PDB file of C-alpha atoms and ligand atoms in Angstrom:
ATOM      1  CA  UNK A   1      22.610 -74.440 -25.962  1.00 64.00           C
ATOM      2  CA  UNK A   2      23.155 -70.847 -26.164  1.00 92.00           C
ATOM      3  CA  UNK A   3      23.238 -68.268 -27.898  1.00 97.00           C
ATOM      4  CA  UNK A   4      26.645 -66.506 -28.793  1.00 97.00           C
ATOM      5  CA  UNK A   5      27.284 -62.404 -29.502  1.00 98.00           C
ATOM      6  CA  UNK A   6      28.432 -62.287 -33.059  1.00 97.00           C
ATOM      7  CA  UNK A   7      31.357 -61.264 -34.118  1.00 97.00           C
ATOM      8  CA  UNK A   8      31.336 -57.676 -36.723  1.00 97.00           C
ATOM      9  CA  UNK A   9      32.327 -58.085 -40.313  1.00 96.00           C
ATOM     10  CA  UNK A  10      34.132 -55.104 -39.783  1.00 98.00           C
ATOM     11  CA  UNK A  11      35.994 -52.910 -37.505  1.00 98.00           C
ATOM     12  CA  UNK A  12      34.403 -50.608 -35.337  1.00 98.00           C
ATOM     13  CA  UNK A  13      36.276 -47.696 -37.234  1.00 98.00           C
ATOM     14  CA  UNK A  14      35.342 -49.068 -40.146  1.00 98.00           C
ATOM     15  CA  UNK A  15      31.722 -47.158 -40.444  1.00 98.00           C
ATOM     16  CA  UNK A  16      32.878 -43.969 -39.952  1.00 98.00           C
ATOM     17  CA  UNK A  17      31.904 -40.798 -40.719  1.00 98.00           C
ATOM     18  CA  UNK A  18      28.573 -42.115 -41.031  1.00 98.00           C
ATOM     19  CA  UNK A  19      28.904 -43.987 -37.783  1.00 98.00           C
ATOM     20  CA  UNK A  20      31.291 -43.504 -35.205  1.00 98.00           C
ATOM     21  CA  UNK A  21      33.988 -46.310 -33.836  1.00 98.00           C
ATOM     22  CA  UNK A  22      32.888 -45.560 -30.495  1.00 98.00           C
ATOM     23  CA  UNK A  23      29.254 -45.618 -30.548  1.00 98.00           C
ATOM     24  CA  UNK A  24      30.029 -49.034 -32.730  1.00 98.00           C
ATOM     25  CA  UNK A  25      31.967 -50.164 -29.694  1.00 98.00           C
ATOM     26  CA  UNK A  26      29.671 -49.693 -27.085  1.00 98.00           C
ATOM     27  CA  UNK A  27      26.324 -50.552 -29.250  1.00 98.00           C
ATOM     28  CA  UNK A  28      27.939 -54.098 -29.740  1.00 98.00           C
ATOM     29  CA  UNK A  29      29.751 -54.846 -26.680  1.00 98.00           C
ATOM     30  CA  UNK A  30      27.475 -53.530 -23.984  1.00 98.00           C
ATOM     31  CA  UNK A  31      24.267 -53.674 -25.460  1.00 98.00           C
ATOM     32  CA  UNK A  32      24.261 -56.536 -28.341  1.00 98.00           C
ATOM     33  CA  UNK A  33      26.411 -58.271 -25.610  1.00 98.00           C
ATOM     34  CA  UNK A  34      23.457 -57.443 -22.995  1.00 98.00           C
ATOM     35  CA  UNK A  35      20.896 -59.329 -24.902  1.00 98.00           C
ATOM     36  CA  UNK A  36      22.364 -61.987 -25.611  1.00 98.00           C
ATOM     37  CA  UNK A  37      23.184 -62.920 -22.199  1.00 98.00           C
ATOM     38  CA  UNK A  38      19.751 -61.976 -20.999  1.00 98.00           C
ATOM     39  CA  UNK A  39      18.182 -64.059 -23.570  1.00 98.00           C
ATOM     40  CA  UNK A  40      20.483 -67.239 -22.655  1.00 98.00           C
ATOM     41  CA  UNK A  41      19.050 -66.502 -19.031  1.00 97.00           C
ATOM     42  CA  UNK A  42      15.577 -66.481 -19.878  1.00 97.00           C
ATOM     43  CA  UNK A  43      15.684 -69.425 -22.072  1.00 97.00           C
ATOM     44  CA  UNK A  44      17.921 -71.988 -19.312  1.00 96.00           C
ATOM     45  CA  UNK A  45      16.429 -74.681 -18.596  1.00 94.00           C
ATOM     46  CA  UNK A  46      12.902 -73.992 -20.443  1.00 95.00           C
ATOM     47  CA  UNK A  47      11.846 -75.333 -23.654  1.00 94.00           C
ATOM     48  CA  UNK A  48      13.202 -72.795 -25.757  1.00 96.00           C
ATOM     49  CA  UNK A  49      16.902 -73.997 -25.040  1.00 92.00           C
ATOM     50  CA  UNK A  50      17.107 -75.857 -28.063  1.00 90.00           C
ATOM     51  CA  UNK A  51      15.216 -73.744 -30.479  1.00 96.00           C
ATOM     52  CA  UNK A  52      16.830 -71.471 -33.229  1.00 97.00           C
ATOM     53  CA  UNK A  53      16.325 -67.605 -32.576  1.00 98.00           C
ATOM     54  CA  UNK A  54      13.831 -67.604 -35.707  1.00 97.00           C
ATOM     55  CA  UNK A  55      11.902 -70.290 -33.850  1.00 97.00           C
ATOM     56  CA  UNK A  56      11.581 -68.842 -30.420  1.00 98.00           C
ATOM     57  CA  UNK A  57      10.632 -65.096 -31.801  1.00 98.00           C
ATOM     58  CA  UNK A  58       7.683 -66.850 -34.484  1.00 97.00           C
ATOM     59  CA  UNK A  59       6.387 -68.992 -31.874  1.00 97.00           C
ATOM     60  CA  UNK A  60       7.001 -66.050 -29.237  1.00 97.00           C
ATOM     61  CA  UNK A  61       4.601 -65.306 -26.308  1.00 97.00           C
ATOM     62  CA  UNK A  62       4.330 -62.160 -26.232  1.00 97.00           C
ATOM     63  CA  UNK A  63       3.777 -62.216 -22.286  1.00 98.00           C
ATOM     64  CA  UNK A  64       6.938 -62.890 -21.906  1.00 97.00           C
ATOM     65  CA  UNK A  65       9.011 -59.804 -21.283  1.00 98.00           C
ATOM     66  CA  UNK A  66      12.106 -61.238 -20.998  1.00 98.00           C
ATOM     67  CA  UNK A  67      12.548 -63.633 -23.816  1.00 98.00           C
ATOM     68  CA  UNK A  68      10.607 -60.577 -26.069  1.00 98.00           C
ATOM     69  CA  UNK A  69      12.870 -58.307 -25.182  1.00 98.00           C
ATOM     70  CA  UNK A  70      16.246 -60.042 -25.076  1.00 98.00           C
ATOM     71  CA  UNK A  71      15.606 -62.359 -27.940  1.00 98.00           C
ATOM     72  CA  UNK A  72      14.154 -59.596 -30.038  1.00 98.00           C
ATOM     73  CA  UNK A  73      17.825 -57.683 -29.156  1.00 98.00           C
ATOM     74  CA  UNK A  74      19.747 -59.936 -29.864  1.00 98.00           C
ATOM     75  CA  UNK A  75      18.245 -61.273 -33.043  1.00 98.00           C
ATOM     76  CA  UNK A  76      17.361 -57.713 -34.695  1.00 98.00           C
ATOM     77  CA  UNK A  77      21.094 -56.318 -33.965  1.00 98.00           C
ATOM     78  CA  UNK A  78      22.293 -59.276 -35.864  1.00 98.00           C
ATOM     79  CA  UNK A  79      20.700 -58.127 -38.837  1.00 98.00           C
ATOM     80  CA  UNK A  80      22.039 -55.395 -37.900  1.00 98.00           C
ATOM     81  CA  UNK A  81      25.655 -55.507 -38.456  1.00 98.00           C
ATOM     82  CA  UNK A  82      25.132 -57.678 -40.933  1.00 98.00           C
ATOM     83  CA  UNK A  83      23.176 -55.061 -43.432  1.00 98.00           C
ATOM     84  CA  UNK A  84      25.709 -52.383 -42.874  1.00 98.00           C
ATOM     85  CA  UNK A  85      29.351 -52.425 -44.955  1.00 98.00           C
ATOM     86  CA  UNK A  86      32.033 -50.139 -45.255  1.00 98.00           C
ATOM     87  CA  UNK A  87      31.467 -50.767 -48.784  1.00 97.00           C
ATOM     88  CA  UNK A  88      27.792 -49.895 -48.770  1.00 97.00           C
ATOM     89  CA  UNK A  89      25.544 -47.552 -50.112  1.00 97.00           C
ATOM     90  CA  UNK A  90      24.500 -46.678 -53.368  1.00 97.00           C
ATOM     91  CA  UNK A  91      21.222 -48.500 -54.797  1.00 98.00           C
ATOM     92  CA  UNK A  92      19.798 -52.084 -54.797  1.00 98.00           C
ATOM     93  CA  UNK A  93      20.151 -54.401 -58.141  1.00 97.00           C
ATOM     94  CA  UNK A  94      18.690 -57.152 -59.823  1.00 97.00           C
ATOM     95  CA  UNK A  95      15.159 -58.567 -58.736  1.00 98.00           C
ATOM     96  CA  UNK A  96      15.271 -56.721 -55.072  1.00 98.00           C
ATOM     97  CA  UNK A  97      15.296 -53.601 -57.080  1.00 98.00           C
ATOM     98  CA  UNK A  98      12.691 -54.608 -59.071  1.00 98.00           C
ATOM     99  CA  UNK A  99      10.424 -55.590 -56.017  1.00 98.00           C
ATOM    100  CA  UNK A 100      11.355 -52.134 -55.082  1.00 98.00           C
ATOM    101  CA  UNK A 101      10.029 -50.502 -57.717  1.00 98.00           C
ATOM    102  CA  UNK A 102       6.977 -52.500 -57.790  1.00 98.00           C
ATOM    103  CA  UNK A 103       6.438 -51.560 -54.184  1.00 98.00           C
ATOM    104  CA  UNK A 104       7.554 -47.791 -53.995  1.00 98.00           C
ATOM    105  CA  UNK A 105       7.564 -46.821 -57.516  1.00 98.00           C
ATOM    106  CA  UNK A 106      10.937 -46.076 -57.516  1.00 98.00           C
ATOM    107  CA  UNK A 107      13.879 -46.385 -55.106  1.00 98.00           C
ATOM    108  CA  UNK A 108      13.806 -42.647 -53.940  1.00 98.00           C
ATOM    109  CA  UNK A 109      10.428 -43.170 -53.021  1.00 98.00           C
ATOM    110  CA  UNK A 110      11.390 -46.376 -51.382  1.00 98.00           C
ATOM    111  CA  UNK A 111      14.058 -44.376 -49.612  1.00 98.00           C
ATOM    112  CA  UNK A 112      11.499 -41.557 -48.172  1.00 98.00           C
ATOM    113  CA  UNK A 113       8.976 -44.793 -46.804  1.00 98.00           C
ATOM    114  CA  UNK A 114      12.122 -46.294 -45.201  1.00 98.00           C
ATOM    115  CA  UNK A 115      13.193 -42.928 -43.718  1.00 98.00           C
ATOM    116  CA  UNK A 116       9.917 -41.679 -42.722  1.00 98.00           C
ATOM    117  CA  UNK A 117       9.193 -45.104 -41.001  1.00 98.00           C
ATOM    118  CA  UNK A 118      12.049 -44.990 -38.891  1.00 98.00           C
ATOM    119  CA  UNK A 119      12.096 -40.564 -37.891  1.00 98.00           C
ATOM    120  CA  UNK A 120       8.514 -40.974 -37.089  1.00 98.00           C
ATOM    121  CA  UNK A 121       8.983 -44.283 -34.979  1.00 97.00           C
ATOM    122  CA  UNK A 122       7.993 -42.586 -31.192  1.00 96.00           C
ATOM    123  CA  UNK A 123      11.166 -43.521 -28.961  1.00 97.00           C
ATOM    124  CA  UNK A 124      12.734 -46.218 -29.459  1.00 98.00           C
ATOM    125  CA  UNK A 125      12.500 -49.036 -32.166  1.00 98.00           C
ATOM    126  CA  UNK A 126      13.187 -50.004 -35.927  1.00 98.00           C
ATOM    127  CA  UNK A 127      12.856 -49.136 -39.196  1.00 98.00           C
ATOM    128  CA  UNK A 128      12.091 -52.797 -41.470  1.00 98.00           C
ATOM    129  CA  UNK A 129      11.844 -53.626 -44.700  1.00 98.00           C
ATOM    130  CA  UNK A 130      10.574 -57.073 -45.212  1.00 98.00           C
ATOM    131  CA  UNK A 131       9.553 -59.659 -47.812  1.00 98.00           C
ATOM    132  CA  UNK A 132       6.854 -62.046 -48.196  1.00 97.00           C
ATOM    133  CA  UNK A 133       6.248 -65.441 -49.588  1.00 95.00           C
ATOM    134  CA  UNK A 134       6.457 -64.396 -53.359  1.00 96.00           C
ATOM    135  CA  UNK A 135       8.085 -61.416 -53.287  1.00 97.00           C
ATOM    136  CA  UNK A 136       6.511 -58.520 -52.161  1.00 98.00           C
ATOM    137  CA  UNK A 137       8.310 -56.040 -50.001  1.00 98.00           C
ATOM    138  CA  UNK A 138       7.040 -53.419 -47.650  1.00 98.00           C
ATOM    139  CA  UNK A 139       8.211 -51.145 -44.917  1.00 98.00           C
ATOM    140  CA  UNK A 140       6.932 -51.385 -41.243  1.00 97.00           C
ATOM    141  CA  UNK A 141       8.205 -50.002 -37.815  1.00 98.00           C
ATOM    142  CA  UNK A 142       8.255 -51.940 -34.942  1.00 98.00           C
ATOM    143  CA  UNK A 143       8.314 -50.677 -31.209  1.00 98.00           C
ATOM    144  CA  UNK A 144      11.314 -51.551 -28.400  1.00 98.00           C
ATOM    145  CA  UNK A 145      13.161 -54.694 -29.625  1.00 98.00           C
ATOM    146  CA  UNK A 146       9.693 -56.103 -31.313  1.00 98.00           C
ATOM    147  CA  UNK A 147      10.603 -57.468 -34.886  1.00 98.00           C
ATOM    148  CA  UNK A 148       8.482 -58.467 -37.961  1.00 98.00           C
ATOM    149  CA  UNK A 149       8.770 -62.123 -36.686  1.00 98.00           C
ATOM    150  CA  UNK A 150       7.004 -61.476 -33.729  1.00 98.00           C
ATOM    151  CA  UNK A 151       3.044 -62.744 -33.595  1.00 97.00           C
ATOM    152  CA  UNK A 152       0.572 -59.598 -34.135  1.00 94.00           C
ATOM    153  CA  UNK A 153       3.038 -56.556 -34.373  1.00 96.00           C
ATOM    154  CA  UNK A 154       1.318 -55.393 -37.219  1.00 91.00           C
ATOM    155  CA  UNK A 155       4.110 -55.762 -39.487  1.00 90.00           C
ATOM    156  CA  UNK A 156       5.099 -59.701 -40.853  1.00 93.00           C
ATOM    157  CA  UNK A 157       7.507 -61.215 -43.618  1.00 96.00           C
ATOM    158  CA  UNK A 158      10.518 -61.823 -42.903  1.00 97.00           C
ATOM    159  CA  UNK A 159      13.169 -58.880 -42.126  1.00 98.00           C
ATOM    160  CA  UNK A 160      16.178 -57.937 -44.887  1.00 98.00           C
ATOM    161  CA  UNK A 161      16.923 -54.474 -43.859  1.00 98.00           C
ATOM    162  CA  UNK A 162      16.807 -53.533 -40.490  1.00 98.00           C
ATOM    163  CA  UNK A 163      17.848 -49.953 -38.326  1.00 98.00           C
ATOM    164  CA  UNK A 164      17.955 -49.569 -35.255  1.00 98.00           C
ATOM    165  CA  UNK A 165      16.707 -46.149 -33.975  1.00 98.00           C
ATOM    166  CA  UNK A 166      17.251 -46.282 -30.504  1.00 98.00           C
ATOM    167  CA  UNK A 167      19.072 -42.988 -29.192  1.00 98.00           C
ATOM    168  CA  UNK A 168      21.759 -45.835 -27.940  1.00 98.00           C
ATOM    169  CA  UNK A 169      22.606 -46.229 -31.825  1.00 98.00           C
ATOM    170  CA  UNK A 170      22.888 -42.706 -32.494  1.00 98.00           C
ATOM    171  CA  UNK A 171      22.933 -40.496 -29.459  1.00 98.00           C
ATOM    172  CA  UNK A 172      26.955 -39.443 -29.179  1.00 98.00           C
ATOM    173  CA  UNK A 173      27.665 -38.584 -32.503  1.00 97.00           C
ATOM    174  CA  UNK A 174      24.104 -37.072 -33.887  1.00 98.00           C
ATOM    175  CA  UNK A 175      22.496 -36.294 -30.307  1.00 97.00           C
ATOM    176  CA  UNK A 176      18.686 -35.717 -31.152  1.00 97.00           C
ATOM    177  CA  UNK A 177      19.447 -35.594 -34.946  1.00 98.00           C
ATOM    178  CA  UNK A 178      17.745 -38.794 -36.046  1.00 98.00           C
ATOM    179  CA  UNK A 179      17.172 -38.025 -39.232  1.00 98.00           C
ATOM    180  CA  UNK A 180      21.069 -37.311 -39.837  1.00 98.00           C
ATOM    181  CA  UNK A 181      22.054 -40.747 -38.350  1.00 98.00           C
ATOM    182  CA  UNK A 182      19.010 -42.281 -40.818  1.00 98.00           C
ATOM    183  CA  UNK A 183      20.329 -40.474 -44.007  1.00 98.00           C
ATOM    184  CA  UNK A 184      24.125 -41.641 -42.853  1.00 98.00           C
ATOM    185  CA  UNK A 185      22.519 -45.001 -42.769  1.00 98.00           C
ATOM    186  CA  UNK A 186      22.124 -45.249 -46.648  1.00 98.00           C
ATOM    187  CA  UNK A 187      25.806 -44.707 -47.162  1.00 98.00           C
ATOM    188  CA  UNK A 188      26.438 -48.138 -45.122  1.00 98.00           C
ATOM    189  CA  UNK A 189      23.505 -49.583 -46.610  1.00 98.00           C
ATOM    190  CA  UNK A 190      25.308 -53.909 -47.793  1.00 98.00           C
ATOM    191  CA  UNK A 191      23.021 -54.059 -50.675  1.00 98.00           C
ATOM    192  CA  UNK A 192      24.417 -56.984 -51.960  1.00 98.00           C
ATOM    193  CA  UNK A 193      23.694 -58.809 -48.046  1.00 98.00           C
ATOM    194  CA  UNK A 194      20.193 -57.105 -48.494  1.00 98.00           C
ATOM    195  CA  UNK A 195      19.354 -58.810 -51.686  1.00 98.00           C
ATOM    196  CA  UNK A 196      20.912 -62.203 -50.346  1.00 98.00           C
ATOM    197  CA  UNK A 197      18.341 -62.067 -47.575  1.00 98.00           C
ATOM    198  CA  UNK A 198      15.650 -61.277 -50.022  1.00 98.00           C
ATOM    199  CA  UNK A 199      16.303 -64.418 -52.536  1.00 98.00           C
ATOM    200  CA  UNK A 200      16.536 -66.436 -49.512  1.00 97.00           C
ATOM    201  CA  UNK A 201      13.162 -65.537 -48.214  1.00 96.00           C
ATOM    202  CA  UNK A 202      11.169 -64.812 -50.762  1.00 95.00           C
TER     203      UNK A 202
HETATM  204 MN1  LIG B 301      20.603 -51.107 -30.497  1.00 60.84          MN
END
């Protein structure tokens, strides 16, 4: 089996100003496309061939460079596209605000954890917020293409709001702006996909 680059939800114009068609184009087809066939390579013929993506990067070795790497990238840029909407922004509702507020105090405060997470993430990386078994949400960074998933990152449950802040994502509209690209983010912000993911997993 392997492991297919997804198709967008949307068109690659369809982010913009907040993130630019080309950068879309290039993030997906050359680097999104990248992992994925660098993960299908590491995984031939091995015993992770048949495994879902959420089975390989739980039960991950972290040894193993290749399958860390590639199956991290392709999983995590998944998420992705998927949390991001041309009809996003705005603020979370129903019990994922709640959790929220339980968590942050309030969403602005929420906002600053998420956004300080991902400015002060050295290099390259992502900004997560996750939930756990119950509920609870936090917000964790995560180095190179490591995920919450991952055995001993020092950051667990299981991922509903992921961004990417590898210059790759960012780099030809914002240049070394980061924190521009990670306050655009929150207009593109698929709350409704982000509280799907949270009922589902917590
Ligand atoms: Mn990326």
């Amino acid at each position: 089996m392997s492991f297919q680059l997804p198709k967008l939800p949307y068109a690659y114009d369809a982010l913009e100003p907040h993130i630019d068609a080309r950068t879309m184009e290039i993030h997906h087809t050359k680097h999104h496309n990248g992992y994925t066939t660098n993960l299908n390579n590491a995984i031939a013929d091995t015993n992770l061939d048949a495994k879902s993506i959420g089975d390989i990067l739980e039960n991950l070795d972290m040894n193993n460079a290749a399958v860390r790497n590639n199956g991290g990238g392709y999983y995590n840029h998944d998420v992705f596209w998927k949390v991001m909407s041309p009809n996003g922004g705005g603020e979370p509702k129903g019990a994922l605000a709640q959790a929220i507020n339980e968590a942050f105090g309030s969403y602005e405060n929420f906002k600053d954890t998420f956004s300080k997470a991902a400015a002060t993430r050295f290099g390259s990386g992502w900004a997560w917020l996750c939930v756990h078994k119950g509920g609870k949400v936090e917000v964790c960074s995560t180095p190179n293409q490591d995920n919450p998933l991952m055995p001993d990152v020092g950051c667990s449950g299981i991922p509903v709001l992921g961004l990417d802040v590898w210059e790759h994502a960012y780099y030809l509209n914002y240049q070394n702006r980061r924190p521009d690209y990670i306050n655009a983010f929150f207009n593109v912000i698929n709350w409704d996909y982000v509280s799907e993911r949270f009922e589902n997993n917590k």
